[in-house]
Amino acid sequence: MGYKTISASFPSVGASAPLNDFQPDVAVVRTAIVSSVDAGSEVVLFVHGYGGFPSRVPSINPEQGPSQYEVAEDGMEIMTFFPITTFYNGLLRDAAEQHVAGLKRQSYQVFASKLTYAAYRQVLTTSFYAEKDFALPIQYQRMIVEGSGVNIATEIFDSDHSVVLAIPEKISDSIRGAVGESGKSEM
């Protein structure tokens, strides 16, 4: 069985003027979901990295940025000093460099946005832990999930931050399992 996928581009990524909160990003997620539901489709929301913030997780304090990140002098944007190590340590160097070339600066203040509705409290949720994730180390991944106060199913992968690039078949199989399918993906 195949799935129609919709990829969302967040206004806070690569913004010419950094955003102060994540409401424009939330609107992108909401629009994608509502248009799919209105068209009669069932929806499986798969978020990754920062995408979890406007989609489901509580905010963090922008005053506590991790040391592997460079925060602009004005405190409005963030970027990692070590993109290959941080995001793509499970990929071959050439592939990692191709992905690094496409990275854009992230609006930093969006991480302090107030969560006004926590959709993850209303739907079945699965979280993937990536053991070699240097962007969001596993102890922080666990704190977010376990601190949510919600029973969230979890799976642990021996992977870097970019699990979809590093182990696409395993992620595809896990997503299919989370929605009740069995068997292997045909990737």
mmCIF file of C-alpha atoms in Angstrom:
data_model
loop_
_atom_site.group_PDB
_atom_site.id
_atom_site.type_symbol
_atom_site.label_atom_id
_atom_site.label_comp_id
_atom_site.label_asym_id
_atom_site.label_seq_id
_atom_site.Cartn_x
_atom_site.Cartn_y
_atom_site.Cartn_z
ATOM 1 C CA MET A 1 0.000 0.000 0.000
ATOM 2 C CA GLY A 2 1.350 3.409 -0.915
ATOM 3 C CA TYR A 3 0.819 6.696 0.869
ATOM 4 C CA LYS A 4 0.471 10.185 -0.520
ATOM 5 C CA THR A 5 3.028 12.404 1.166
ATOM 6 C CA ILE A 6 3.045 16.138 1.690
ATOM 7 C CA SER A 7 6.240 17.913 2.642
ATOM 8 C CA ALA A 8 5.926 21.178 4.543
ATOM 9 C CA SER A 9 8.388 24.041 4.205
ATOM 10 C CA PHE A 10 8.531 26.084 7.374
ATOM 11 C CA PRO A 11 8.618 29.888 7.064
ATOM 12 C CA SER A 12 11.064 30.022 10.010
ATOM 13 C CA VAL A 13 13.772 28.193 8.036
ATOM 14 C CA GLY A 14 15.791 30.448 5.773
ATOM 15 C CA ALA A 15 13.549 33.430 6.514
ATOM 16 C CA SER A 16 14.896 36.727 5.179
ATOM 17 C CA ALA A 17 13.811 38.252 8.499
ATOM 18 C CA PRO A 18 13.924 35.722 11.374
ATOM 19 C CA LEU A 19 10.559 34.953 12.956
ATOM 20 C CA ASN A 20 9.802 35.573 16.636
ATOM 21 C CA ASP A 21 7.494 32.596 17.147
ATOM 22 C CA PHE A 22 6.428 29.426 15.404
ATOM 23 C CA GLN A 23 2.808 30.335 14.589
ATOM 24 C CA PRO A 24 3.545 30.593 10.830
ATOM 25 C CA ASP A 25 5.076 27.093 11.014
ATOM 26 C CA VAL A 26 2.065 25.807 12.965
ATOM 27 C CA ALA A 27 -0.191 27.256 10.248
ATOM 28 C CA VAL A 28 1.700 25.308 7.555
ATOM 29 C CA VAL A 29 1.180 22.037 9.470
ATOM 30 C CA ARG A 30 -2.473 22.838 10.180
ATOM 31 C CA THR A 31 -3.172 23.716 6.536
ATOM 32 C CA ALA A 32 -1.604 20.470 5.306
ATOM 33 C CA ILE A 33 -3.628 18.399 7.768
ATOM 34 C CA VAL A 34 -6.934 20.215 7.232
ATOM 35 C CA SER A 35 -6.675 20.112 3.434
ATOM 36 C CA SER A 36 -5.968 16.365 3.548
ATOM 37 C CA VAL A 37 -8.844 15.651 5.942
ATOM 38 C CA ASP A 38 -11.194 17.865 3.916
ATOM 39 C CA ALA A 39 -10.246 15.826 0.832
ATOM 40 C CA GLY A 40 -11.342 12.655 2.674
ATOM 41 C CA SER A 41 -7.866 11.339 3.430
ATOM 42 C CA GLU A 42 -6.687 9.740 6.634
ATOM 43 C CA VAL A 43 -3.605 11.496 7.997
ATOM 44 C CA VAL A 44 -0.381 10.133 9.453
ATOM 45 C CA LEU A 45 1.759 13.025 10.659
ATOM 46 C CA PHE A 46 5.479 12.257 10.486
ATOM 47 C CA VAL A 47 7.642 15.025 11.908
ATOM 48 C CA HIS A 48 11.378 15.210 12.322
ATOM 49 C CA GLY A 49 13.739 17.407 14.286
ATOM 50 C CA TYR A 50 12.467 20.961 14.611
ATOM 51 C CA GLY A 51 9.216 19.886 12.890
ATOM 52 C CA GLY A 52 8.162 18.379 16.202
ATOM 53 C CA PHE A 53 7.940 21.807 17.834
ATOM 54 C CA PRO A 54 5.198 23.366 15.729
ATOM 55 C CA SER A 55 3.551 19.958 15.453
ATOM 56 C CA ARG A 56 3.490 18.629 19.008
ATOM 57 C CA VAL A 57 6.173 19.303 21.632
ATOM 58 C CA PRO A 58 6.538 21.911 24.395
ATOM 59 C CA SER A 59 8.822 24.884 23.846
ATOM 60 C CA ILE A 60 12.412 25.229 25.081
ATOM 61 C CA ASN A 61 14.247 28.212 26.473
ATOM 62 C CA PRO A 62 16.304 29.933 23.750
ATOM 63 C CA GLU A 63 18.702 31.168 26.436
ATOM 64 C CA GLN A 64 20.018 27.597 26.780
ATOM 65 C CA GLY A 65 21.282 26.898 23.252
ATOM 66 C CA PRO A 66 23.588 23.876 22.943
ATOM 67 C CA SER A 67 27.294 24.703 22.494
ATOM 68 C CA GLN A 68 27.587 23.034 19.057
ATOM 69 C CA TYR A 69 25.312 25.745 17.669
ATOM 70 C CA GLU A 70 26.120 29.278 16.648
ATOM 71 C CA VAL A 71 23.465 31.755 17.715
ATOM 72 C CA ALA A 72 23.577 35.024 15.767
ATOM 73 C CA GLU A 73 24.707 38.065 17.729
ATOM 74 C CA ASP A 74 21.171 39.467 17.705
ATOM 75 C CA GLY A 75 19.807 36.150 19.065
ATOM 76 C CA MET A 76 17.479 35.697 16.110
ATOM 77 C CA GLU A 77 19.037 32.802 14.127
ATOM 78 C CA ILE A 78 20.811 29.539 14.889
ATOM 79 C CA MET A 79 23.045 27.208 12.886
ATOM 80 C CA THR A 80 25.343 24.389 13.867
ATOM 81 C CA PHE A 81 29.117 24.800 13.754
ATOM 82 C CA PHE A 82 29.502 21.139 12.695
ATOM 83 C CA PRO A 83 26.675 20.206 10.283
ATOM 84 C CA ILE A 84 28.051 16.841 9.168
ATOM 85 C CA THR A 85 28.718 15.635 12.709
ATOM 86 C CA THR A 86 25.498 17.146 14.061
ATOM 87 C CA PHE A 87 23.029 15.996 11.415
ATOM 88 C CA TYR A 88 24.609 13.521 8.987
ATOM 89 C CA ASN A 89 27.205 11.408 10.841
ATOM 90 C CA GLY A 90 25.607 8.205 9.506
ATOM 91 C CA LEU A 91 25.974 9.119 5.835
ATOM 92 C CA LEU A 92 28.904 8.795 3.468
ATOM 93 C CA ARG A 93 30.881 12.052 3.316
ATOM 94 C CA ASP A 94 29.802 12.987 -0.237
ATOM 95 C CA ALA A 95 26.106 12.502 0.592
ATOM 96 C CA ALA A 96 26.486 14.422 3.848
ATOM 97 C CA GLU A 97 28.162 17.335 2.051
ATOM 98 C CA GLN A 98 25.308 17.470 -0.481
ATOM 99 C CA HIS A 99 22.782 17.789 2.338
ATOM 100 C CA VAL A 100 24.886 20.360 4.187
ATOM 101 C CA ALA A 101 24.887 22.511 1.042
ATOM 102 C CA GLY A 102 21.097 22.738 1.317
ATOM 103 C CA LEU A 103 20.959 23.773 4.983
ATOM 104 C CA LYS A 104 19.525 27.167 5.885
ATOM 105 C CA ARG A 105 19.717 29.197 9.071
ATOM 106 C CA GLN A 106 16.838 28.586 11.499
ATOM 107 C CA SER A 107 14.882 31.348 13.220
ATOM 108 C CA TYR A 108 15.923 30.866 16.857
ATOM 109 C CA GLN A 109 13.142 32.551 18.808
ATOM 110 C CA VAL A 110 10.600 30.028 17.476
ATOM 111 C CA PHE A 111 11.919 27.550 20.043
ATOM 112 C CA ALA A 112 10.471 29.717 22.816
ATOM 113 C CA SER A 113 6.975 29.812 21.290
ATOM 114 C CA LYS A 114 4.067 28.958 23.557
ATOM 115 C CA LEU A 115 2.263 25.753 22.718
ATOM 116 C CA THR A 116 -1.438 26.545 22.529
ATOM 117 C CA TYR A 117 -2.694 23.088 21.536
ATOM 118 C CA ALA A 118 -0.894 19.769 21.990
ATOM 119 C CA ALA A 119 -2.242 17.503 19.242
ATOM 120 C CA TYR A 120 -0.045 14.643 20.416
ATOM 121 C CA ARG A 121 -2.274 14.364 23.495
ATOM 122 C CA GLN A 122 -5.262 13.514 21.283
ATOM 123 C CA VAL A 123 -3.822 10.952 18.850
ATOM 124 C CA LEU A 124 -1.683 7.833 18.984
ATOM 125 C CA THR A 125 1.938 8.917 18.838
ATOM 126 C CA THR A 126 5.194 7.086 18.193
ATOM 127 C CA SER A 127 8.602 8.654 18.728
ATOM 128 C CA PHE A 128 11.830 7.400 17.200
ATOM 129 C CA TYR A 129 14.955 7.689 19.337
ATOM 130 C CA ALA A 130 18.207 8.051 17.390
ATOM 131 C CA GLU A 131 21.118 6.869 19.532
ATOM 132 C CA LYS A 132 23.804 8.709 17.542
ATOM 133 C CA ASP A 133 21.880 11.971 17.211
ATOM 134 C CA PHE A 134 24.197 14.873 18.016
ATOM 135 C CA ALA A 135 21.594 17.520 17.085
ATOM 136 C CA LEU A 136 19.315 16.352 19.898
ATOM 137 C CA PRO A 137 21.152 13.764 22.023
ATOM 138 C CA ILE A 138 19.129 10.781 23.163
ATOM 139 C CA GLN A 139 18.887 11.975 26.780
ATOM 140 C CA TYR A 140 17.018 15.073 25.529
ATOM 141 C CA GLN A 141 14.883 13.004 23.175
ATOM 142 C CA ARG A 142 13.853 10.909 26.182
ATOM 143 C CA MET A 143 13.204 13.997 28.351
ATOM 144 C CA ILE A 144 10.830 15.414 25.722
ATOM 145 C CA VAL A 145 8.909 12.160 25.277
ATOM 146 C CA GLU A 146 8.856 11.057 28.911
ATOM 147 C CA GLY A 147 8.144 14.584 30.137
ATOM 148 C CA SER A 148 5.095 14.913 27.887
ATOM 149 C CA GLY A 149 2.827 13.132 30.365
ATOM 150 C CA VAL A 150 1.438 11.069 27.484
ATOM 151 C CA ASN A 151 1.858 7.376 26.744
ATOM 152 C CA ILE A 152 3.992 7.564 23.593
ATOM 153 C CA ALA A 153 5.208 4.433 21.832
ATOM 154 C CA THR A 154 8.944 4.535 21.145
ATOM 155 C CA GLU A 155 11.495 2.794 18.967
ATOM 156 C CA ILE A 156 15.259 3.085 19.281
ATOM 157 C CA PHE A 157 17.501 3.229 16.221
ATOM 158 C CA ASP A 158 21.282 3.010 15.981
ATOM 159 C CA SER A 159 21.326 6.099 13.786
ATOM 160 C CA ASP A 160 22.216 9.754 13.515
ATOM 161 C CA HIS A 161 19.770 12.680 13.524
ATOM 162 C CA SER A 162 18.803 12.146 9.890
ATOM 163 C CA VAL A 163 17.215 8.731 10.316
ATOM 164 C CA VAL A 164 15.148 9.108 7.144
ATOM 165 C CA LEU A 165 18.334 9.473 5.094
ATOM 166 C CA ALA A 166 20.489 6.996 7.029
ATOM 167 C CA ILE A 167 18.014 4.112 7.424
ATOM 168 C CA PRO A 168 14.999 4.819 5.175
ATOM 169 C CA GLU A 169 13.755 1.228 4.976
ATOM 170 C CA LYS A 170 13.709 0.802 8.765
ATOM 171 C CA ILE A 171 11.893 4.110 9.223
ATOM 172 C CA SER A 172 9.381 3.238 6.515
ATOM 173 C CA ASP A 173 8.727 -0.149 8.121
ATOM 174 C CA SER A 174 8.310 1.484 11.539
ATOM 175 C CA ILE A 175 5.854 4.057 10.224
ATOM 176 C CA ARG A 176 3.859 1.300 8.550
ATOM 177 C CA GLY A 177 3.889 -0.656 11.815
ATOM 178 C CA ALA A 178 2.715 2.394 13.755
ATOM 179 C CA VAL A 179 -0.349 2.666 11.511
ATOM 180 C CA GLY A 180 -1.151 -1.029 11.841
ATOM 181 C CA GLU A 181 0.422 -2.510 8.723
ATOM 182 C CA SER A 182 2.693 -5.530 8.761
ATOM 183 C CA GLY A 183 5.440 -6.593 6.435
ATOM 184 C CA LYS A 184 8.393 -4.849 4.866
ATOM 185 C CA SER A 185 8.356 -1.740 2.722
ATOM 186 C CA GLU A 186 9.098 -1.906 -0.985
ATOM 187 C CA MET A 187 11.789 0.783 -1.129
#
